[in-house]
CSV table of C-alpha atoms in Angstrom, one decimal:
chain,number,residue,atom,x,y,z
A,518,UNK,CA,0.0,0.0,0.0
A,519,UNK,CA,1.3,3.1,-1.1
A,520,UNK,CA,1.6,6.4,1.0
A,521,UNK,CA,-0.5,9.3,-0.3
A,522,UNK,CA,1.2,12.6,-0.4
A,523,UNK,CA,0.0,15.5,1.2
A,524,UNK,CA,0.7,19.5,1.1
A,525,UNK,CA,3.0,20.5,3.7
A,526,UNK,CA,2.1,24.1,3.4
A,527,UNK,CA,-1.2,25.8,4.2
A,528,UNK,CA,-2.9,29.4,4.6
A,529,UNK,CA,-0.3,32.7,3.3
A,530,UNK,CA,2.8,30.6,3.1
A,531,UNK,CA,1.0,28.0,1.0
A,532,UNK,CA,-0.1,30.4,-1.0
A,533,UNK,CA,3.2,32.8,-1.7
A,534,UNK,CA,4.8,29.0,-2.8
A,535,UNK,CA,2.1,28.6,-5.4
A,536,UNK,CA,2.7,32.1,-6.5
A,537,UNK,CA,6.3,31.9,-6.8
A,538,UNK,CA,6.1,28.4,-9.0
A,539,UNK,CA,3.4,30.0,-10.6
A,540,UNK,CA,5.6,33.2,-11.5
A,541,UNK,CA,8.7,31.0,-12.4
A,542,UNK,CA,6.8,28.9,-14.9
A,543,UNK,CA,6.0,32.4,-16.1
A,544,UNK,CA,9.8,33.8,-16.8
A,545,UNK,CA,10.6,30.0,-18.5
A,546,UNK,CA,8.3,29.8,-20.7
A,547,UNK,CA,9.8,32.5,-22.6
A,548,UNK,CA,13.2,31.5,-24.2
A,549,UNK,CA,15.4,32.6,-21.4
A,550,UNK,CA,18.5,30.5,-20.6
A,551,UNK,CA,21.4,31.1,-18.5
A,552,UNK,CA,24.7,29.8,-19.4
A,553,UNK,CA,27.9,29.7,-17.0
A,554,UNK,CA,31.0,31.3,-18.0
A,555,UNK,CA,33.0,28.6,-18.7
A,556,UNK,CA,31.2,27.3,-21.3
A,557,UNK,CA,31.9,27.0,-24.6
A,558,UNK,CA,30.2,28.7,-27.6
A,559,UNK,CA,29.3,25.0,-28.8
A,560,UNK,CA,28.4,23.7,-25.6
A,561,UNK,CA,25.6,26.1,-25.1
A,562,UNK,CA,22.7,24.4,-27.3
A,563,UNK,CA,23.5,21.5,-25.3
A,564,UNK,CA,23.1,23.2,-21.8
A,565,UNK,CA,20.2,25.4,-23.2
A,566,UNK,CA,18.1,22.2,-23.7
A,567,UNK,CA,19.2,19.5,-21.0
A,568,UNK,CA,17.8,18.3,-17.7
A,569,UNK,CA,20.0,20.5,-15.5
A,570,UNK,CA,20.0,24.0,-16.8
A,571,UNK,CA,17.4,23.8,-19.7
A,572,UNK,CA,14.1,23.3,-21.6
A,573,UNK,CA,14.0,19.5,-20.2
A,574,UNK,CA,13.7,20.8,-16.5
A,575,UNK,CA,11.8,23.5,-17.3
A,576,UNK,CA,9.1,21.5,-19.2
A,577,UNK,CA,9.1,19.6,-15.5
A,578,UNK,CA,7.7,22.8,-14.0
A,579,UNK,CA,4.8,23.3,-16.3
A,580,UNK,CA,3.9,19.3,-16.3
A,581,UNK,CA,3.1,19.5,-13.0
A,582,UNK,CA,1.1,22.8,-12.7
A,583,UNK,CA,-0.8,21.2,-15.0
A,584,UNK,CA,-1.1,18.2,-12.9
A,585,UNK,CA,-1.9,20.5,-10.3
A,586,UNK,CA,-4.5,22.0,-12.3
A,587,UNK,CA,-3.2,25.2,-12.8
A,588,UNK,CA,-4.3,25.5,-16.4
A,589,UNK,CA,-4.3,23.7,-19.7
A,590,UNK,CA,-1.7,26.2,-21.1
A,591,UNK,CA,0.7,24.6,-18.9
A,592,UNK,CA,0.9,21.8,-20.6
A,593,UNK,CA,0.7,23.2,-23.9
A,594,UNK,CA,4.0,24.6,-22.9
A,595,UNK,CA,5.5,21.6,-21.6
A,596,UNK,CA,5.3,19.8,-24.5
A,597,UNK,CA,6.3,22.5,-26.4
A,598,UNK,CA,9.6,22.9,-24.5
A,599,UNK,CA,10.1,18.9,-24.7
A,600,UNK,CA,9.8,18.9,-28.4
A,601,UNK,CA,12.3,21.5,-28.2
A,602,UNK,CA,14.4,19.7,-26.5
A,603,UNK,CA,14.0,16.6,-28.1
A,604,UNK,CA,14.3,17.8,-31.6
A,605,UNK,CA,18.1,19.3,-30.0
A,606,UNK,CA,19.3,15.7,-29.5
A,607,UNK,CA,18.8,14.7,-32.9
A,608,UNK,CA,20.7,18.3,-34.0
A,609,UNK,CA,23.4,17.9,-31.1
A,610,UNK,CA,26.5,15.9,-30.2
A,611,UNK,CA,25.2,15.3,-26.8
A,612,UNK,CA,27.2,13.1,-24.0
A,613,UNK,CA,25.5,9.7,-22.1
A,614,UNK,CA,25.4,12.4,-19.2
A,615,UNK,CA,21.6,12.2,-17.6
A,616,UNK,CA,21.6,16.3,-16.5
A,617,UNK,CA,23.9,17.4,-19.5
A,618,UNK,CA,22.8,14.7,-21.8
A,619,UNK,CA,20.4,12.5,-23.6
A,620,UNK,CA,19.5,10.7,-21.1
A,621,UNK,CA,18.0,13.3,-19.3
A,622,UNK,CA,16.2,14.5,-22.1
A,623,UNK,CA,14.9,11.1,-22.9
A,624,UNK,CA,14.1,10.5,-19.2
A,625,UNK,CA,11.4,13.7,-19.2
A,626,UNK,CA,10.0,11.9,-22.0
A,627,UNK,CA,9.9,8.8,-20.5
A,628,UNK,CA,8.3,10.1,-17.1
A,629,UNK,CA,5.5,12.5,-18.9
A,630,UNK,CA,4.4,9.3,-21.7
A,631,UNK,CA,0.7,8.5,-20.5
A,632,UNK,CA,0.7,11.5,-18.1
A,633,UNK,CA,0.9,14.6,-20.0
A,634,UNK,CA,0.6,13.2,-23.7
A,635,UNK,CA,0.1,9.3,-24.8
A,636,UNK,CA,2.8,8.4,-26.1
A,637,UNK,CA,1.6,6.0,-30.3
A,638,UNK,CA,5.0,4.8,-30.6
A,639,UNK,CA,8.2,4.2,-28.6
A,640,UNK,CA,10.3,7.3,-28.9
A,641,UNK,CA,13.2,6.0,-26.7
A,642,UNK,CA,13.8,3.0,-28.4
A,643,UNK,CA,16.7,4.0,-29.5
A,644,UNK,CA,17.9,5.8,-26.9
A,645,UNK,CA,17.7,2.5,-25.2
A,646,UNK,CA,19.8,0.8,-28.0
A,647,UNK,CA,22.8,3.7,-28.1
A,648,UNK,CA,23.0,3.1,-24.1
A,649,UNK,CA,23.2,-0.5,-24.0
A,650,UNK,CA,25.8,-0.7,-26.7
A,651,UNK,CA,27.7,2.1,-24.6
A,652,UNK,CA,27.2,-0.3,-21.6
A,653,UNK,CA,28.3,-3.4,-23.3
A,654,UNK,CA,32.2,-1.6,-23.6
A,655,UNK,CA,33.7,-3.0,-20.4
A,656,UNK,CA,35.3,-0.9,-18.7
A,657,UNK,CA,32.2,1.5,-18.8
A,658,UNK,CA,34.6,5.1,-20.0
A,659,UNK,CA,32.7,7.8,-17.9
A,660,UNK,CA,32.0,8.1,-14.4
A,661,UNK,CA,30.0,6.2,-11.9
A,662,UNK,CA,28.0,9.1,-10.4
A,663,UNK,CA,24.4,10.4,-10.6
A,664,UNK,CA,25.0,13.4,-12.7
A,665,UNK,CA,27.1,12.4,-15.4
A,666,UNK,CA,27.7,8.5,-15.1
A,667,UNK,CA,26.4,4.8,-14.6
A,668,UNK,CA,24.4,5.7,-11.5
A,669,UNK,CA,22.3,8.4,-13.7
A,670,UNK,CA,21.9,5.9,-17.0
A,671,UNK,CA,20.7,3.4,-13.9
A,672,UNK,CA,17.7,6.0,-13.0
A,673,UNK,CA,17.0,6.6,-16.7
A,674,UNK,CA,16.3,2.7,-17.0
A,675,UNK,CA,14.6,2.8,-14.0
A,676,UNK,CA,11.9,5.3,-15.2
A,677,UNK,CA,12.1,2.7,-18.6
A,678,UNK,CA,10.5,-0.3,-16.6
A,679,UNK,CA,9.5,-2.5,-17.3
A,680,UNK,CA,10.5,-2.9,-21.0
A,681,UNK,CA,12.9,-5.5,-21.6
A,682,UNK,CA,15.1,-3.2,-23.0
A,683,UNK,CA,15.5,-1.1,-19.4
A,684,UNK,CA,15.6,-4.5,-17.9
A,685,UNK,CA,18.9,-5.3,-19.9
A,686,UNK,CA,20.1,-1.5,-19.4
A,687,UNK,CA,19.4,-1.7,-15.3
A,688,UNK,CA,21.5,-4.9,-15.2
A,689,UNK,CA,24.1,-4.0,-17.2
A,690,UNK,CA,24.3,-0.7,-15.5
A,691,UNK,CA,24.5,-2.7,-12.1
A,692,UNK,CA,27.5,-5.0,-13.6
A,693,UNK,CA,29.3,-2.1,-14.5
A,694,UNK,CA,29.0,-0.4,-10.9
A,695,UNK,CA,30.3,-4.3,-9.7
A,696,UNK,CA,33.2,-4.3,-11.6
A,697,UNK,CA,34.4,-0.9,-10.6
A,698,UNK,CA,33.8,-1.2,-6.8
A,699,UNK,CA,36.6,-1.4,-4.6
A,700,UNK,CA,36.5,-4.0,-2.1
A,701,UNK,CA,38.1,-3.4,1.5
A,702,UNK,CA,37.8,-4.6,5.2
A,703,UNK,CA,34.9,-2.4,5.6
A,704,UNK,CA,33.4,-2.6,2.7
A,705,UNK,CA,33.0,-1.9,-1.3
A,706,UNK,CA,33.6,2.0,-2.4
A,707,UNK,CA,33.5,4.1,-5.5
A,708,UNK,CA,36.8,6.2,-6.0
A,709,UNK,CA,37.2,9.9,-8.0
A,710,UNK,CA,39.9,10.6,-9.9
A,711,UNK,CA,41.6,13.8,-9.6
A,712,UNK,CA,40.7,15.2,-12.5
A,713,UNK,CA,36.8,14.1,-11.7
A,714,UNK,CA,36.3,16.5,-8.9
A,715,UNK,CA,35.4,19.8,-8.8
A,716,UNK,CA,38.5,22.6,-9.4
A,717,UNK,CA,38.2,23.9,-6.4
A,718,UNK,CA,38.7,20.1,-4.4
A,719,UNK,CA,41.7,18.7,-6.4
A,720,UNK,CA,44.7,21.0,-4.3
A,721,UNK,CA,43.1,19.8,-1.2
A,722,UNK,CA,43.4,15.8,-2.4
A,723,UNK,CA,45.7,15.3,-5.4
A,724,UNK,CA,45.3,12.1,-5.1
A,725,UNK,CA,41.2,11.7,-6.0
A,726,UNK,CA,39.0,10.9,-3.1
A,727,UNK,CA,35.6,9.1,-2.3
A,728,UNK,CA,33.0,11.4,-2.5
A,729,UNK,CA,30.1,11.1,-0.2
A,730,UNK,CA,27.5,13.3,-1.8
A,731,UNK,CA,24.4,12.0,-3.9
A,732,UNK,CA,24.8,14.1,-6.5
A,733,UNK,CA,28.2,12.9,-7.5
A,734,UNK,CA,29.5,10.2,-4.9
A,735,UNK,CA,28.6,7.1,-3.0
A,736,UNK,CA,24.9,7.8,-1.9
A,737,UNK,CA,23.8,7.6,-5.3
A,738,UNK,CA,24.5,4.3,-6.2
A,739,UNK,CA,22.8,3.3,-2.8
A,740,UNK,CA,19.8,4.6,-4.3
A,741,UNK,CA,20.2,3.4,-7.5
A,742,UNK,CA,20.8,-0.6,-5.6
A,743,UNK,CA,18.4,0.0,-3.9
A,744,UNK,CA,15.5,1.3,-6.2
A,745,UNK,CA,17.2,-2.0,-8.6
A,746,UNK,CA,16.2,-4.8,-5.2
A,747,UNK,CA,12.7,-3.0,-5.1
A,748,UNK,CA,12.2,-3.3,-9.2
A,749,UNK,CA,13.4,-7.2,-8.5
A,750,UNK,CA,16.5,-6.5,-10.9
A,751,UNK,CA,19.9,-8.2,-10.4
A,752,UNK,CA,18.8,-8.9,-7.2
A,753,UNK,CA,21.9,-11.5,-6.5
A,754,UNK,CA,24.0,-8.4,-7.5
A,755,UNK,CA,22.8,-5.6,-6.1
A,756,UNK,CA,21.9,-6.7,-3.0
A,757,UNK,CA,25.3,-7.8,-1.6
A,758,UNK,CA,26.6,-4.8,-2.9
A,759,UNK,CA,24.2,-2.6,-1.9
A,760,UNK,CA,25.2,-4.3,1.7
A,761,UNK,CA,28.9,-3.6,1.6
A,762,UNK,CA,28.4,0.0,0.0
A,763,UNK,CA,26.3,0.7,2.9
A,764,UNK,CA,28.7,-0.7,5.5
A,765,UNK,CA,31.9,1.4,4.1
A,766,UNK,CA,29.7,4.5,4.1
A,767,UNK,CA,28.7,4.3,7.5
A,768,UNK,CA,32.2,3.4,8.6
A,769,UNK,CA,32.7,7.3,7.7
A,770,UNK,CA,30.3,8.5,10.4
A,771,UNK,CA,32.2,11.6,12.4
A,772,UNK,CA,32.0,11.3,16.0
A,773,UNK,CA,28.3,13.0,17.7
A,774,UNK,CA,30.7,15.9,19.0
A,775,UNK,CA,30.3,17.1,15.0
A,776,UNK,CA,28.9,19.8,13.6
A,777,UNK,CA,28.4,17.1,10.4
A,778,UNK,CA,27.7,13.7,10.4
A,779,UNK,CA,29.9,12.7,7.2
A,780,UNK,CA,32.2,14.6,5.1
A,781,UNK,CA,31.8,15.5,1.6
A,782,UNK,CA,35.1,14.0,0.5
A,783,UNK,CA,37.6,11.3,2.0
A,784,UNK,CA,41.0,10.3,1.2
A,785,UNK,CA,42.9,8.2,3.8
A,786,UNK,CA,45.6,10.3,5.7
A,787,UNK,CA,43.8,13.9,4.1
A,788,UNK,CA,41.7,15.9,6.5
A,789,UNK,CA,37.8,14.9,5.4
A,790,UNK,CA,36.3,18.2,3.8
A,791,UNK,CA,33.5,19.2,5.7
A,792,UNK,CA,30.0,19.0,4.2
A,793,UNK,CA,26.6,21.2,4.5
A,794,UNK,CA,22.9,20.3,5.2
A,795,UNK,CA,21.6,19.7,1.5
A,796,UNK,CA,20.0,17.1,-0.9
A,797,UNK,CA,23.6,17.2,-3.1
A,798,UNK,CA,26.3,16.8,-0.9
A,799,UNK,CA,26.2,16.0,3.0
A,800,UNK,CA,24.0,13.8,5.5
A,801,UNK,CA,20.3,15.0,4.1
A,802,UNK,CA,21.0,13.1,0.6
A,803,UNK,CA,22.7,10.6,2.5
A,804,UNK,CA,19.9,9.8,5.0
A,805,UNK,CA,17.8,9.7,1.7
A,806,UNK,CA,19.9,7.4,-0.3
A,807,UNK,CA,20.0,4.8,3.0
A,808,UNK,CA,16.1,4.8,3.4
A,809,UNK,CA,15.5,4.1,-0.7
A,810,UNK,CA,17.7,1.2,0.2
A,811,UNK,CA,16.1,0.4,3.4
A,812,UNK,CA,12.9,0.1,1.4
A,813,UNK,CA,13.7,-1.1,-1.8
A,814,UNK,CA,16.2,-4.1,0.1
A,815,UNK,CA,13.1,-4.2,3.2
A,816,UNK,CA,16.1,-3.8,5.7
A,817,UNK,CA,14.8,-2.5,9.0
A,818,UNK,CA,18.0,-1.4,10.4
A,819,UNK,CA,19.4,0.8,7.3
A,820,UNK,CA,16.0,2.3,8.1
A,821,UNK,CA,16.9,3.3,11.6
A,822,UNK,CA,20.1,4.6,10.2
A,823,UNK,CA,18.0,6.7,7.8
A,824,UNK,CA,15.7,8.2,10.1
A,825,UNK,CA,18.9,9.1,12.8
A,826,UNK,CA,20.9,11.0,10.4
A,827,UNK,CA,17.9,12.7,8.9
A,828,UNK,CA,16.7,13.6,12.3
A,829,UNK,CA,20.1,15.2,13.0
A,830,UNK,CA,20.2,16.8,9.8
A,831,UNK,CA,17.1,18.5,11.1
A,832,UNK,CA,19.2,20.4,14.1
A,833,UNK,CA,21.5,22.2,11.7
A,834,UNK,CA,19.0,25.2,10.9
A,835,UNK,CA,21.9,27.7,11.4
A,836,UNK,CA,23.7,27.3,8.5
A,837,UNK,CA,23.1,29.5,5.4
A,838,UNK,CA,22.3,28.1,2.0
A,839,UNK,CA,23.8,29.2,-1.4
A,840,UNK,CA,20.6,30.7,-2.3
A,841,UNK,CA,17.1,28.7,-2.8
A,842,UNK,CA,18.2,26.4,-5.3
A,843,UNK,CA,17.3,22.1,-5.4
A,844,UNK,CA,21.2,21.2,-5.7
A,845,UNK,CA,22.5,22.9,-2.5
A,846,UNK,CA,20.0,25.7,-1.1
A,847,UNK,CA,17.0,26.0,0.7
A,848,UNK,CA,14.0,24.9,-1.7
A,849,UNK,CA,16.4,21.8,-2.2
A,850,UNK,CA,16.7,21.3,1.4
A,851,UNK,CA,13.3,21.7,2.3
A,852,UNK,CA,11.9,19.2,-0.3
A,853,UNK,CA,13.9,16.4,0.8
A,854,UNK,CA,12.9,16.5,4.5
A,855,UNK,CA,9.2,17.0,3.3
A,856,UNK,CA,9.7,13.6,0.9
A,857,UNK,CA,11.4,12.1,4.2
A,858,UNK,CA,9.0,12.9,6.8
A,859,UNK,CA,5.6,12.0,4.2
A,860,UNK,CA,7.6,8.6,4.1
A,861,UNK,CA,8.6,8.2,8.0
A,862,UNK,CA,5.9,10.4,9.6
A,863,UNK,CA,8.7,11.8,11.8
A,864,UNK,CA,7.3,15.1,12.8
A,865,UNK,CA,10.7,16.9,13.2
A,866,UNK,CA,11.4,16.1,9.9
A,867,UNK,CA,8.5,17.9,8.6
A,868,UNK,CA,9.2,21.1,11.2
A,869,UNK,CA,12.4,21.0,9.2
A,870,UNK,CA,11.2,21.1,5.7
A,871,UNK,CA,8.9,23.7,7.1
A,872,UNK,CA,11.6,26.1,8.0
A,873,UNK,CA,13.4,25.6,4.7
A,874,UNK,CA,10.5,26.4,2.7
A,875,UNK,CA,9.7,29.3,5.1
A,876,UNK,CA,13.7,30.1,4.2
A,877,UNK,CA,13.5,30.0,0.3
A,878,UNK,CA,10.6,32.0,0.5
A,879,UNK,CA,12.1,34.7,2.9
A,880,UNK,CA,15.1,34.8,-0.3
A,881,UNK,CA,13.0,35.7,-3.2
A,882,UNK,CA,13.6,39.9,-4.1
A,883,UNK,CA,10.8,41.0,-6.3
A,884,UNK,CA,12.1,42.5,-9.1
A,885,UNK,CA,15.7,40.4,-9.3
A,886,UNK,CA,16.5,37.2,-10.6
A,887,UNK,CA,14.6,34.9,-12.4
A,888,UNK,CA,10.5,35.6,-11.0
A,889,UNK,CA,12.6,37.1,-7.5
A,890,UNK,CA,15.3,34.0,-6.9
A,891,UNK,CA,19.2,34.6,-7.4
A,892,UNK,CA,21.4,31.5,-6.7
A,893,UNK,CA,25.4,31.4,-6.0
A,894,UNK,CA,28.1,31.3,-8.2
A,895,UNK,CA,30.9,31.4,-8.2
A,896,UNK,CA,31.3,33.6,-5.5
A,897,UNK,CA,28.5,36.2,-7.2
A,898,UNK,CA,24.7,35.8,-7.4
A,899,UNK,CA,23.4,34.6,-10.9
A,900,UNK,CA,20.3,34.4,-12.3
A,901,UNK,CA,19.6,31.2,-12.9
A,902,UNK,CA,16.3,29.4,-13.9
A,903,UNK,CA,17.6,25.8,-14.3
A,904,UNK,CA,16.0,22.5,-12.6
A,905,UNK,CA,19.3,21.6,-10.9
A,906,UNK,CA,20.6,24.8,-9.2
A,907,UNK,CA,18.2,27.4,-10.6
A,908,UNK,CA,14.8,28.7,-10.3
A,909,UNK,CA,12.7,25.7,-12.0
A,910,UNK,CA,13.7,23.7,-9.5
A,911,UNK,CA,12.7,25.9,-6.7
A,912,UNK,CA,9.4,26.2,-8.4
A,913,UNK,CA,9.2,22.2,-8.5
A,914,UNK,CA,9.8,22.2,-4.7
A,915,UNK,CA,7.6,24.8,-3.2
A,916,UNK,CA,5.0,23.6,-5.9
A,917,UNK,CA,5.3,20.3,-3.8
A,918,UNK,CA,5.2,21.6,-1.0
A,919,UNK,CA,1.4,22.9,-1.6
A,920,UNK,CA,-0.2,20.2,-3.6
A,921,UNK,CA,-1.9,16.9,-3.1
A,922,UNK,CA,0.2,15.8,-6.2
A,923,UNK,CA,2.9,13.3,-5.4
A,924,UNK,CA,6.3,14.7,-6.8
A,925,UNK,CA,7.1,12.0,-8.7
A,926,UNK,CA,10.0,14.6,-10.4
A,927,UNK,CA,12.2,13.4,-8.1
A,928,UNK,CA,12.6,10.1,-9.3
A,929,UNK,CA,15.6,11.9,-10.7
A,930,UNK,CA,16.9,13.3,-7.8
A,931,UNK,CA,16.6,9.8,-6.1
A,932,UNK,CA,15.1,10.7,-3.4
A,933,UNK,CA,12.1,8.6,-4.7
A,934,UNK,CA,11.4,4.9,-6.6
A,935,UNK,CA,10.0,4.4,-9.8
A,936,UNK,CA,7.1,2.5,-7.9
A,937,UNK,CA,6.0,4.4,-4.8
A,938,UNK,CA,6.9,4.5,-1.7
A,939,UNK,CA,5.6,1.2,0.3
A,940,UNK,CA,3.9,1.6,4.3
A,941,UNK,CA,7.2,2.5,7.0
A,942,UNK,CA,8.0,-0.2,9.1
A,943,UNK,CA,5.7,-0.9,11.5
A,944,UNK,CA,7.1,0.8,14.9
């Protein structure tokens, strides 16, 4: 039996989040796209379309307003902006990345068939085809993480089931993630390259590390094995590995006397780099990656584990976020305790993803920024009105935060399965 989801918000606050997803969906419907400084010339119509910073996230946004029953001309511009988008990957050299790639693209499509359009023929079919050859190439050549790896072609297949085709992707996806683990006395690992992380990590470890954020570490392939044991899916795989991963993980638990429960990034013999209450890097997306596995392997204890550091996470309502954004600020962090306390019924955990939401609302500046919200980059606030970091995902999460429509979006995020979440344990 399945969970039904239920707004968070009610009365004035309820109603400035509907106003400011509403507004947002407004400012991105127009063709307005931010693109970071870095990136090339030719990289743009890329970024301008993909899951992360374009038309794909966006068209998220207006899919569920219309679900929401905000208006039919929501959806008229969601498919617009995924036909856009779509139309791009055929035009594009784009990577095997799922929120700078095809993947992600072809996931949107994927999650709206038989919800905002019905879908006459297969249009991933091929997509499907392209990644399992890709997969078949052993070693896999990218990464292992969420945003750009095997972990996010894993949550693409999982949106896919249960076609035999994502069947063939999931497991192949899972082999791949066996054959790179590391294996030590505590457990199996995933290891970074160097040249992997972020610029601003590699002085601090030369070396690589073992990053233990969901967005591009360890967490997310918990998720993923887990989300793989609840679709039945290389079970005999997965599920010992999922075991191990968790072990090692937890073996990197600071002592209580923390202001953090586990670092961002370890390397043996470096000093851990400290990490920040949010769904990308630090214990919240780490307290959500160990309950998907809790309930997708039906493992009571990595349940407790779960709901402990979630519930600590919860204390930390000092610190600042960079902005309102999903990735790292408050909208972000608010959503994920309000999809972990709908699925624990832990009451601090919704107190918590109150005051985040009360926070991301408290940030937005009529008159700057994309519909009032400005996110941090680079040391500077940007307008920004991406699903990852930018504005369209802060719409997404305080549009979840008021309606009685679950926000199944965050499939993607993997803070949620491809088949609902199932009844808590019983206490």
């Amino acid at each position: 039996m399945s969970l039904p989801w239920r707004p968070l918000l009610s009365g004035d606050p309820a109603a400035r989040a509907l106003a400011a997803a509403r507004d947002i969906a407004a400012v991105t419907s127009r063709d307005i796209t931010f693109y970071p400084d870095n990136l090339k010339p030719e990289g743009v119509p890329v970024w301008q379309n993909a899951l992360s910073g374009g038309r794909a996230g966006q068209c998220l946004l207006h899919a569920y307003l219309a679900f929401h029953g905000a208006g039919d001309a929501h959806a008229d511009t969601a498919i617009e902006l995924l036909d856009q988008a779509t139309d791009a990957v055929s035009a594009h050299r784009m990577s095997a990345s799922l929120y700078l790639g095809f993947p992600g693209i072809a996931w949107v499509a994927a999650h709206l068939a038989g919800r905002l359009f019905t879908e006459e023929e297969d249009g991933n079919r091929d997509v499907d085809e392209i990644l399992l050859t890709s997969l078949s190439r052993s070693p896999w050549e990218g990464t292992f993480d969420l945003f750009h790896g095997l972990v996010g072609v894993g949550v693409y297949a999982l949106e896919r089931l249960p076609r035999p085709s994502a069947v063939r992707c999931l497991e192949a996806v899972i082999a791949q993630l066996a054959g790179r683990a590391e294996h030590t006395p505590e457990g199996a690992t995933f290891f970074s390259p160097v040249g992997t992380l972020a610029a601003k990590y590699q002085a601090a470890f030369p070396q690589g590390a073992y990053v233990l954020g969901m967005g591009q570490g360890i967490p997310g392939v918990i998720a993923l094995l887990g989300s793989a044991c609840r679709a039945g899916i290389a079970t005999r795989e997965a599920r010992p590995l999922l075991a191990a991963t968790i072990s090692w993980l937890l073996s990197r638990e600071r002592p209580p006397e923390s202001s953090y429960r586990f670092p961002h990034l370890h390397f043996p013999g470096v000093e851990p780099y400290p990490s920040r209450v949010s769904w990308c890097v630090g214990d919240l997306g780490i307290a959500a990656s160990l309950l998907m596995a809790a309930r997708g392997a039906s493992e009571r204890a990595w349940e407790t584990e779960a709901r402990r550091i979630a519930l600590a996470a919860a204390t930390r309502t000092l610190e600042s976020p960079d902005g309102p954004g999903l990735c790292y600020g408050a909208a972000g962090v608010g959503h994920v305790f309000n999809r972990l306390y709908q699925a624990t019924g832990e009451m601090e955990l919704g107190k918590a993803a109150n005051f985040w939401f009360h926070r991301a609302l408290d940030l937005r500046e009529p008159g700057l920024g994309i519909a009032g919200f400005r996110v941090a980059l680079g040391g500077d606030w940007a307008d920004e009105p991406g699903f990852l970091r930018g504005a369209t995902g802060v719409g997404l999460a305080l549009l979840a935060a008021v309606s009685q429509v679950d926000p199944a979006w965050d499939r993607v995020l993997l803070t949620s399965s491809w088949a609902t979440w199932t009844e808590p344990f019983s206490q």
